[in-house]
Amino acid sequence: MKYPEAMQAIATEKALSFLGLTARKNGSYLNFPCIDCGNESAIRYYGERKNVAYCSTCKAGTNIIAMAVKLKGIDFQEAKKLLVEKTATTEETIQEKLSLKYELEFTIDMEKEGLSKELCDTVGVGRPKGKTMLSGCIAFTIHNETGLKVAYYGIRISDRRPKFHQSFNPELYLFAYHVADKNEEVLVTTDMFSCLRHLAQGEQAICNFGLPYLSSRQMELLSPFPYITFEWLFTDKKDIMLNVAQNLKAYHRFV
């Protein structure tokens, strides 16, 4: 795999963890301790400059592969191959129906989000009963574009952080996409609960699982819609607006 392809394929957060570095999200970047000085550094985890890092203390740039060279004591080609093998994001969608079935209950936390029990029962959203991987989460039933149930996606009640099985890659799906009429206008939001509120009002709405970007696969899924409204709840909209303008032919607007 060539260098540009490898840089896009390597999952940044997974790669940092593989290299023994603790990271936290900060907008479109991940902050982590610089491997040279130990102070906070930042690395982009999506877009054209994905996996490019910079340390303001060292005033020097690097990238995830060069970091692996230093930390693992191997050459560049070996480091590139290792990171791709160990941390690359899968591009294969799930092909088999999920056999797991949670018993989902409507809770006061969901009511506080302005949701109704009727809607949540219809779309398959609720807190799983019993001890499960998504205990303490609101679980969303996920379908692929043909309507096949493929996963559960959780949002922790305590801090609203996402939680899901490693076999599910949110970059390859859009929540509620399978019920949307591709010939009509659709609203795309970055907030799962907001998506449900729009659906409750009879609007067409889908969600990108809170990612601060749209993956190439998500762009492909959006291409049939003639009109798209983006409810982008991140402060920095410059990159996404440019990406949409370059890759989608549909009339679109940001609100």
PDB file of C-alpha atoms in Angstrom:
ATOM      1  CA  MET A   1       0.000   0.000   0.000  1.00  0.00           C
ATOM      2  CA  LYS A   2       1.325   3.432  -0.972  1.00  0.00           C
ATOM      3  CA  TYR A   3       1.994   6.102   1.647  1.00  0.00           C
ATOM      4  CA  PRO A   4      -1.107   8.314   0.990  1.00  0.00           C
ATOM      5  CA  GLU A   5      -3.404   5.283   1.039  1.00  0.00           C
ATOM      6  CA  ALA A   6      -1.803   3.974   4.230  1.00  0.00           C
ATOM      7  CA  MET A   7      -2.194   7.329   5.982  1.00  0.00           C
ATOM      8  CA  GLN A   8      -5.922   7.285   5.237  1.00  0.00           C
ATOM      9  CA  ALA A   9      -6.352   3.608   6.121  1.00  0.00           C
ATOM     10  CA  ILE A  10      -4.687   3.755   9.550  1.00  0.00           C
ATOM     11  CA  ALA A  11      -7.219   4.389  12.329  1.00  0.00           C
ATOM     12  CA  THR A  12      -5.549   7.160  14.340  1.00  0.00           C
ATOM     13  CA  GLU A  13      -6.959   6.474  17.796  1.00  0.00           C
ATOM     14  CA  LYS A  14      -6.340   2.745  17.458  1.00  0.00           C
ATOM     15  CA  ALA A  15      -2.797   3.382  16.197  1.00  0.00           C
ATOM     16  CA  LEU A  16      -1.939   5.658  19.131  1.00  0.00           C
ATOM     17  CA  SER A  17      -3.222   3.024  21.547  1.00  0.00           C
ATOM     18  CA  PHE A  18      -1.181   0.361  19.730  1.00  0.00           C
ATOM     19  CA  LEU A  19       1.895   2.564  20.210  1.00  0.00           C
ATOM     20  CA  GLY A  20       1.157   2.898  23.925  1.00  0.00           C
ATOM     21  CA  LEU A  21      -0.009   6.519  23.773  1.00  0.00           C
ATOM     22  CA  THR A  22      -3.099   7.806  25.563  1.00  0.00           C
ATOM     23  CA  ALA A  23      -5.207  10.187  23.492  1.00  0.00           C
ATOM     24  CA  ARG A  24      -8.232  12.414  23.975  1.00  0.00           C
ATOM     25  CA  LYS A  25     -10.393  14.000  21.306  1.00  0.00           C
ATOM     26  CA  ASN A  26     -10.263  17.748  20.814  1.00  0.00           C
ATOM     27  CA  GLY A  27     -12.374  18.767  17.828  1.00  0.00           C
ATOM     28  CA  SER A  28     -10.832  17.333  14.675  1.00  0.00           C
ATOM     29  CA  TYR A  29      -7.637  16.396  16.518  1.00  0.00           C
ATOM     30  CA  LEU A  30      -6.457  13.905  19.102  1.00  0.00           C
ATOM     31  CA  ASN A  31      -4.173  15.220  21.833  1.00  0.00           C
ATOM     32  CA  PHE A  32      -1.443  12.884  23.079  1.00  0.00           C
ATOM     33  CA  PRO A  33       1.977  13.152  24.779  1.00  0.00           C
ATOM     34  CA  CYS A  34       4.744  14.036  22.321  1.00  0.00           C
ATOM     35  CA  ILE A  35       7.138  11.092  21.945  1.00  0.00           C
ATOM     36  CA  ASP A  36      10.127  13.476  22.078  1.00  0.00           C
ATOM     37  CA  CYS A  37       9.354  15.992  24.839  1.00  0.00           C
ATOM     38  CA  GLY A  38       6.349  14.499  26.631  1.00  0.00           C
ATOM     39  CA  ASN A  39       4.255  17.649  26.325  1.00  0.00           C
ATOM     40  CA  GLU A  40       0.874  17.717  24.637  1.00  0.00           C
ATOM     41  CA  SER A  41       0.914  17.179  20.892  1.00  0.00           C
ATOM     42  CA  ALA A  42      -1.947  16.992  18.391  1.00  0.00           C
ATOM     43  CA  ILE A  43      -2.702  14.703  15.476  1.00  0.00           C
ATOM     44  CA  ARG A  44      -5.453  15.023  12.875  1.00  0.00           C
ATOM     45  CA  TYR A  45      -7.678  11.945  12.769  1.00  0.00           C
ATOM     46  CA  TYR A  46      -9.607  12.539   9.548  1.00  0.00           C
ATOM     47  CA  GLY A  47      -9.439  14.484   6.294  1.00  0.00           C
ATOM     48  CA  GLU A  48      -6.592  15.112   3.872  1.00  0.00           C
ATOM     49  CA  ARG A  49      -4.080  15.637   6.700  1.00  0.00           C
ATOM     50  CA  LYS A  50      -5.194  12.563   8.642  1.00  0.00           C
ATOM     51  CA  ASN A  51      -2.438  11.109  10.855  1.00  0.00           C
ATOM     52  CA  VAL A  52      -0.222  14.205  10.560  1.00  0.00           C
ATOM     53  CA  ALA A  53       0.915  15.464  13.971  1.00  0.00           C
ATOM     54  CA  TYR A  54       2.491  18.621  15.389  1.00  0.00           C
ATOM     55  CA  CYS A  55       4.080  19.470  18.734  1.00  0.00           C
ATOM     56  CA  SER A  56       3.952  23.166  19.641  1.00  0.00           C
ATOM     57  CA  THR A  57       6.729  22.708  22.216  1.00  0.00           C
ATOM     58  CA  CYS A  58       9.173  21.044  19.823  1.00  0.00           C
ATOM     59  CA  LYS A  59       7.797  23.176  16.972  1.00  0.00           C
ATOM     60  CA  ALA A  60       8.099  20.122  14.765  1.00  0.00           C
ATOM     61  CA  GLY A  61       5.757  18.032  12.683  1.00  0.00           C
ATOM     62  CA  THR A  62       5.644  14.278  12.258  1.00  0.00           C
ATOM     63  CA  ASN A  63       3.188  11.554  11.304  1.00  0.00           C
ATOM     64  CA  ILE A  64       1.871   8.320  12.749  1.00  0.00           C
ATOM     65  CA  ILE A  65       4.211   6.124  10.682  1.00  0.00           C
ATOM     66  CA  ALA A  66       7.323   8.106  11.635  1.00  0.00           C
ATOM     67  CA  MET A  67       6.246   7.829  15.273  1.00  0.00           C
ATOM     68  CA  ALA A  68       6.004   4.049  14.927  1.00  0.00           C
ATOM     69  CA  VAL A  69       9.528   4.008  13.446  1.00  0.00           C
ATOM     70  CA  LYS A  70      10.891   5.661  16.607  1.00  0.00           C
ATOM     71  CA  LEU A  71       8.820   3.767  19.145  1.00  0.00           C
ATOM     72  CA  LYS A  72       9.154   0.313  17.579  1.00  0.00           C
ATOM     73  CA  GLY A  73      12.737   0.657  16.332  1.00  0.00           C
ATOM     74  CA  ILE A  74      11.902  -0.455  12.793  1.00  0.00           C
ATOM     75  CA  ASP A  75      12.258   1.121   9.357  1.00  0.00           C
ATOM     76  CA  PHE A  76       9.585   3.179   7.605  1.00  0.00           C
ATOM     77  CA  GLN A  77       8.231   0.432   5.340  1.00  0.00           C
ATOM     78  CA  GLU A  78       8.006  -2.008   8.242  1.00  0.00           C
ATOM     79  CA  ALA A  79       6.233   0.602  10.365  1.00  0.00           C
ATOM     80  CA  LYS A  80       3.744   1.386   7.607  1.00  0.00           C
ATOM     81  CA  LYS A  81       2.951  -2.291   7.068  1.00  0.00           C
ATOM     82  CA  LEU A  82       2.627  -2.944  10.809  1.00  0.00           C
ATOM     83  CA  LEU A  83       0.193  -0.074  11.405  1.00  0.00           C
ATOM     84  CA  VAL A  84      -1.945  -0.989   8.412  1.00  0.00           C
ATOM     85  CA  GLU A  85      -2.126  -4.626   9.525  1.00  0.00           C
ATOM     86  CA  LYS A  86      -2.853  -3.841  13.179  1.00  0.00           C
ATOM     87  CA  THR A  87      -4.960  -0.690  13.059  1.00  0.00           C
ATOM     88  CA  ALA A  88      -6.457  -0.126   9.597  1.00  0.00           C
ATOM     89  CA  THR A  89     -10.151   0.722   9.551  1.00  0.00           C
ATOM     90  CA  THR A  90     -12.183  -2.035   7.957  1.00  0.00           C
ATOM     91  CA  GLU A  91     -14.032  -1.071   4.779  1.00  0.00           C
ATOM     92  CA  GLU A  92     -16.205  -4.187   4.736  1.00  0.00           C
ATOM     93  CA  THR A  93     -19.824  -3.799   5.764  1.00  0.00           C
ATOM     94  CA  ILE A  94     -21.506  -6.456   7.894  1.00  0.00           C
ATOM     95  CA  GLN A  95     -23.294  -8.955   5.648  1.00  0.00           C
ATOM     96  CA  GLU A  96     -25.126 -11.139   8.181  1.00  0.00           C
ATOM     97  CA  LYS A  97     -28.146 -10.196  10.252  1.00  0.00           C
ATOM     98  CA  LEU A  98     -27.303  -9.568  13.901  1.00  0.00           C
ATOM     99  CA  SER A  99     -28.632 -12.456  15.976  1.00  0.00           C
ATOM    100  CA  LEU A 100     -28.222 -10.603  19.274  1.00  0.00           C
ATOM    101  CA  LYS A 101     -31.459  -9.050  20.517  1.00  0.00           C
ATOM    102  CA  TYR A 102     -31.564  -6.674  23.462  1.00  0.00           C
ATOM    103  CA  GLU A 103     -34.736  -6.099  25.427  1.00  0.00           C
ATOM    104  CA  LEU A 104     -34.881  -2.308  25.302  1.00  0.00           C
ATOM    105  CA  GLU A 105     -36.742  -0.205  27.838  1.00  0.00           C
ATOM    106  CA  PHE A 106     -37.849   3.418  27.727  1.00  0.00           C
ATOM    107  CA  THR A 107     -36.260   5.495  30.512  1.00  0.00           C
ATOM    108  CA  ILE A 108     -36.522   8.913  32.117  1.00  0.00           C
ATOM    109  CA  ASP A 109     -33.238   9.872  30.420  1.00  0.00           C
ATOM    110  CA  MET A 110     -34.854   9.354  27.028  1.00  0.00           C
ATOM    111  CA  GLU A 111     -37.894  11.351  28.080  1.00  0.00           C
ATOM    112  CA  LYS A 112     -35.559  14.202  29.090  1.00  0.00           C
ATOM    113  CA  GLU A 113     -34.204  14.144  25.528  1.00  0.00           C
ATOM    114  CA  GLY A 114     -37.707  14.937  24.281  1.00  0.00           C
ATOM    115  CA  LEU A 115     -38.351  11.429  22.979  1.00  0.00           C
ATOM    116  CA  SER A 116     -41.544   9.392  23.135  1.00  0.00           C
ATOM    117  CA  LYS A 117     -41.863   5.717  24.003  1.00  0.00           C
ATOM    118  CA  GLU A 118     -43.825   5.097  20.810  1.00  0.00           C
ATOM    119  CA  LEU A 119     -41.060   6.458  18.591  1.00  0.00           C
ATOM    120  CA  CYS A 120     -38.295   4.644  20.476  1.00  0.00           C
ATOM    121  CA  ASP A 121     -40.170   1.343  20.282  1.00  0.00           C
ATOM    122  CA  THR A 122     -40.669   1.852  16.545  1.00  0.00           C
ATOM    123  CA  VAL A 123     -37.031   2.575  15.678  1.00  0.00           C
ATOM    124  CA  GLY A 124     -35.498   0.250  18.277  1.00  0.00           C
ATOM    125  CA  VAL A 125     -33.973   2.618  20.813  1.00  0.00           C
ATOM    126  CA  GLY A 126     -33.763   2.110  24.574  1.00  0.00           C
ATOM    127  CA  ARG A 127     -31.687   1.037  27.542  1.00  0.00           C
ATOM    128  CA  PRO A 128     -30.855  -2.688  27.409  1.00  0.00           C
ATOM    129  CA  LYS A 129     -32.202  -4.714  30.316  1.00  0.00           C
ATOM    130  CA  GLY A 130     -29.813  -6.918  32.255  1.00  0.00           C
ATOM    131  CA  LYS A 131     -26.028  -7.044  32.064  1.00  0.00           C
ATOM    132  CA  THR A 132     -24.835  -6.358  28.524  1.00  0.00           C
ATOM    133  CA  MET A 133     -21.954  -4.702  26.698  1.00  0.00           C
ATOM    134  CA  LEU A 134     -24.141  -1.584  26.512  1.00  0.00           C
ATOM    135  CA  SER A 135     -25.175  -1.493  30.172  1.00  0.00           C
ATOM    136  CA  GLY A 136     -25.500   2.135  31.239  1.00  0.00           C
ATOM    137  CA  CYS A 137     -26.098   3.188  27.632  1.00  0.00           C
ATOM    138  CA  ILE A 138     -28.974   4.144  25.409  1.00  0.00           C
ATOM    139  CA  ALA A 139     -28.801   1.577  22.595  1.00  0.00           C
ATOM    140  CA  PHE A 140     -29.724   2.349  18.998  1.00  0.00           C
ATOM    141  CA  THR A 141     -30.594  -0.490  16.621  1.00  0.00           C
ATOM    142  CA  ILE A 142     -28.547  -0.070  13.435  1.00  0.00           C
ATOM    143  CA  HIS A 143     -29.537  -1.265   9.968  1.00  0.00           C
ATOM    144  CA  ASN A 144     -27.607  -1.176   6.724  1.00  0.00           C
ATOM    145  CA  GLU A 145     -28.955   0.541   3.614  1.00  0.00           C
ATOM    146  CA  THR A 146     -31.134  -2.458   2.713  1.00  0.00           C
ATOM    147  CA  GLY A 147     -32.718  -2.657   6.169  1.00  0.00           C
ATOM    148  CA  LEU A 148     -30.650  -5.557   7.528  1.00  0.00           C
ATOM    149  CA  LYS A 149     -30.087  -5.274  11.285  1.00  0.00           C
ATOM    150  CA  VAL A 150     -26.308  -5.253  11.740  1.00  0.00           C
ATOM    151  CA  ALA A 151     -25.437  -3.788  15.147  1.00  0.00           C
ATOM    152  CA  TYR A 152     -26.307  -1.865  18.274  1.00  0.00           C
ATOM    153  CA  TYR A 153     -24.726   1.539  18.835  1.00  0.00           C
ATOM    154  CA  GLY A 154     -24.613   2.854  22.387  1.00  0.00           C
ATOM    155  CA  ILE A 155     -24.386   6.308  23.943  1.00  0.00           C
ATOM    156  CA  ARG A 156     -23.395   6.256  27.604  1.00  0.00           C
ATOM    157  CA  ILE A 157     -25.931   7.988  29.812  1.00  0.00           C
ATOM    158  CA  SER A 158     -23.267   9.363  32.179  1.00  0.00           C
ATOM    159  CA  ASP A 159     -21.108  11.248  29.671  1.00  0.00           C
ATOM    160  CA  ARG A 160     -22.711  10.729  26.223  1.00  0.00           C
ATOM    161  CA  ARG A 161     -19.636   8.938  24.912  1.00  0.00           C
ATOM    162  CA  PRO A 162     -20.246   6.330  22.190  1.00  0.00           C
ATOM    163  CA  LYS A 163     -19.776   2.614  22.743  1.00  0.00           C
ATOM    164  CA  PHE A 164     -20.064  -0.161  20.175  1.00  0.00           C
ATOM    165  CA  HIS A 165     -18.604  -3.525  19.200  1.00  0.00           C
ATOM    166  CA  GLN A 166     -15.334  -3.453  17.253  1.00  0.00           C
ATOM    167  CA  SER A 167     -16.967  -5.275  14.324  1.00  0.00           C
ATOM    168  CA  PHE A 168     -19.127  -2.201  13.672  1.00  0.00           C
ATOM    169  CA  ASN A 169     -17.495   0.675  11.797  1.00  0.00           C
ATOM    170  CA  PRO A 170     -19.741   3.781  11.965  1.00  0.00           C
ATOM    171  CA  GLU A 171     -17.969   5.288   8.947  1.00  0.00           C
ATOM    172  CA  LEU A 172     -19.762   2.749   6.733  1.00  0.00           C
ATOM    173  CA  TYR A 173     -23.341   3.481   7.815  1.00  0.00           C
ATOM    174  CA  LEU A 174     -25.864   6.235   8.476  1.00  0.00           C
ATOM    175  CA  PHE A 175     -28.471   5.870  11.209  1.00  0.00           C
ATOM    176  CA  ALA A 176     -32.092   5.696   9.889  1.00  0.00           C
ATOM    177  CA  TYR A 177     -30.856   5.720   6.281  1.00  0.00           C
ATOM    178  CA  HIS A 178     -32.797   2.572   5.383  1.00  0.00           C
ATOM    179  CA  VAL A 179     -36.191   4.234   5.978  1.00  0.00           C
ATOM    180  CA  ALA A 180     -35.408   7.479   4.135  1.00  0.00           C
ATOM    181  CA  ASP A 181     -36.941   8.230   0.723  1.00  0.00           C
ATOM    182  CA  LYS A 182     -33.938   8.941  -1.504  1.00  0.00           C
ATOM    183  CA  ASN A 183     -36.060  11.132  -3.813  1.00  0.00           C
ATOM    184  CA  GLU A 184     -36.939  13.600  -1.073  1.00  0.00           C
ATOM    185  CA  GLU A 185     -35.086  16.164   1.027  1.00  0.00           C
ATOM    186  CA  VAL A 186     -33.213  14.826   4.045  1.00  0.00           C
ATOM    187  CA  LEU A 187     -31.648  16.367   7.136  1.00  0.00           C
ATOM    188  CA  VAL A 188     -28.243  15.070   8.205  1.00  0.00           C
ATOM    189  CA  THR A 189     -27.336  15.662  11.839  1.00  0.00           C
ATOM    190  CA  THR A 190     -24.342  14.780  13.994  1.00  0.00           C
ATOM    191  CA  ASP A 191     -26.535  14.147  17.059  1.00  0.00           C
ATOM    192  CA  MET A 192     -28.380  10.840  17.467  1.00  0.00           C
ATOM    193  CA  PHE A 193     -31.029  12.262  19.799  1.00  0.00           C
ATOM    194  CA  SER A 194     -31.644  15.238  17.522  1.00  0.00           C
ATOM    195  CA  CYS A 195     -32.154  12.783  14.664  1.00  0.00           C
ATOM    196  CA  LEU A 196     -34.893  11.052  16.649  1.00  0.00           C
ATOM    197  CA  ARG A 197     -36.573  14.363  17.470  1.00  0.00           C
ATOM    198  CA  HIS A 198     -36.667  15.281  13.781  1.00  0.00           C
ATOM    199  CA  LEU A 199     -38.107  11.860  12.934  1.00  0.00           C
ATOM    200  CA  ALA A 200     -40.786  12.379  15.589  1.00  0.00           C
ATOM    201  CA  GLN A 201     -41.814  15.580  13.791  1.00  0.00           C
ATOM    202  CA  GLY A 202     -42.335  13.662  10.559  1.00  0.00           C
ATOM    203  CA  GLU A 203     -39.119  14.877   8.920  1.00  0.00           C
ATOM    204  CA  GLN A 204     -36.633  12.760   7.027  1.00  0.00           C
ATOM    205  CA  ALA A 205     -33.502  12.659   9.166  1.00  0.00           C
ATOM    206  CA  ILE A 206     -30.352  10.564   9.356  1.00  0.00           C
ATOM    207  CA  CYS A 207     -27.266  10.719  11.567  1.00  0.00           C
ATOM    208  CA  ASN A 208     -23.554  10.080  11.008  1.00  0.00           C
ATOM    209  CA  PHE A 209     -23.029   8.784  14.579  1.00  0.00           C
ATOM    210  CA  GLY A 210     -21.541  12.040  15.834  1.00  0.00           C
ATOM    211  CA  LEU A 211     -18.437  11.933  13.664  1.00  0.00           C
ATOM    212  CA  PRO A 212     -16.950  15.397  12.951  1.00  0.00           C
ATOM    213  CA  TYR A 213     -16.684  14.461   9.266  1.00  0.00           C
ATOM    214  CA  LEU A 214     -18.397  12.409   6.568  1.00  0.00           C
ATOM    215  CA  SER A 215     -16.515   9.364   5.334  1.00  0.00           C
ATOM    216  CA  SER A 216     -16.269   8.561   1.634  1.00  0.00           C
ATOM    217  CA  ARG A 217     -18.816   5.776   2.140  1.00  0.00           C
ATOM    218  CA  GLN A 218     -21.251   8.133   3.871  1.00  0.00           C
ATOM    219  CA  MET A 219     -20.833  10.612   1.016  1.00  0.00           C
ATOM    220  CA  GLU A 220     -21.682   7.815  -1.392  1.00  0.00           C
ATOM    221  CA  LEU A 221     -24.814   6.937   0.585  1.00  0.00           C
ATOM    222  CA  LEU A 222     -25.949  10.579   0.502  1.00  0.00           C
ATOM    223  CA  SER A 223     -25.458  10.996  -3.251  1.00  0.00           C
ATOM    224  CA  PRO A 224     -29.037  10.009  -4.320  1.00  0.00           C
ATOM    225  CA  PHE A 225     -30.735  12.752  -2.269  1.00  0.00           C
ATOM    226  CA  PRO A 226     -31.654  15.884  -4.295  1.00  0.00           C
ATOM    227  CA  TYR A 227     -31.704  18.240  -1.272  1.00  0.00           C
ATOM    228  CA  ILE A 228     -29.714  17.928   1.950  1.00  0.00           C
ATOM    229  CA  THR A 229     -29.797  20.096   5.066  1.00  0.00           C
ATOM    230  CA  PHE A 230     -26.837  19.668   7.404  1.00  0.00           C
ATOM    231  CA  GLU A 231     -27.355  20.208  11.120  1.00  0.00           C
ATOM    232  CA  TRP A 232     -23.638  20.252  11.905  1.00  0.00           C
ATOM    233  CA  LEU A 233     -23.163  20.650  15.652  1.00  0.00           C
ATOM    234  CA  PHE A 234     -19.410  21.213  15.578  1.00  0.00           C
ATOM    235  CA  THR A 235     -17.978  24.736  15.760  1.00  0.00           C
ATOM    236  CA  ASP A 236     -15.524  24.278  12.889  1.00  0.00           C
ATOM    237  CA  LYS A 237     -17.534  23.754   9.694  1.00  0.00           C
ATOM    238  CA  LYS A 238     -14.895  24.816   7.167  1.00  0.00           C
ATOM    239  CA  ASP A 239     -13.626  21.330   6.287  1.00  0.00           C
ATOM    240  CA  ILE A 240     -17.033  19.672   6.073  1.00  0.00           C
ATOM    241  CA  MET A 241     -18.472  22.479   3.940  1.00  0.00           C
ATOM    242  CA  LEU A 242     -15.556  22.176   1.516  1.00  0.00           C
ATOM    243  CA  ASN A 243     -15.812  18.381   1.463  1.00  0.00           C
ATOM    244  CA  VAL A 244     -19.550  18.475   0.740  1.00  0.00           C
ATOM    245  CA  ALA A 245     -19.130  21.097  -1.992  1.00  0.00           C
ATOM    246  CA  GLN A 246     -16.473  18.968  -3.699  1.00  0.00           C
ATOM    247  CA  ASN A 247     -18.194  15.590  -3.403  1.00  0.00           C
ATOM    248  CA  LEU A 248     -21.972  16.062  -3.449  1.00  0.00           C
ATOM    249  CA  LYS A 249     -23.976  17.308  -6.415  1.00  0.00           C
ATOM    250  CA  ALA A 250     -27.140  17.760  -4.364  1.00  0.00           C
ATOM    251  CA  TYR A 251     -28.398  21.185  -3.371  1.00  0.00           C
ATOM    252  CA  HIS A 252     -27.329  21.580   0.247  1.00  0.00           C
ATOM    253  CA  ARG A 253     -27.271  24.047   3.107  1.00  0.00           C
ATOM    254  CA  PHE A 254     -25.897  24.205   6.646  1.00  0.00           C
ATOM    255  CA  VAL A 255     -28.015  25.348   9.580  1.00  0.00           C
TER     256      VAL A 255
END
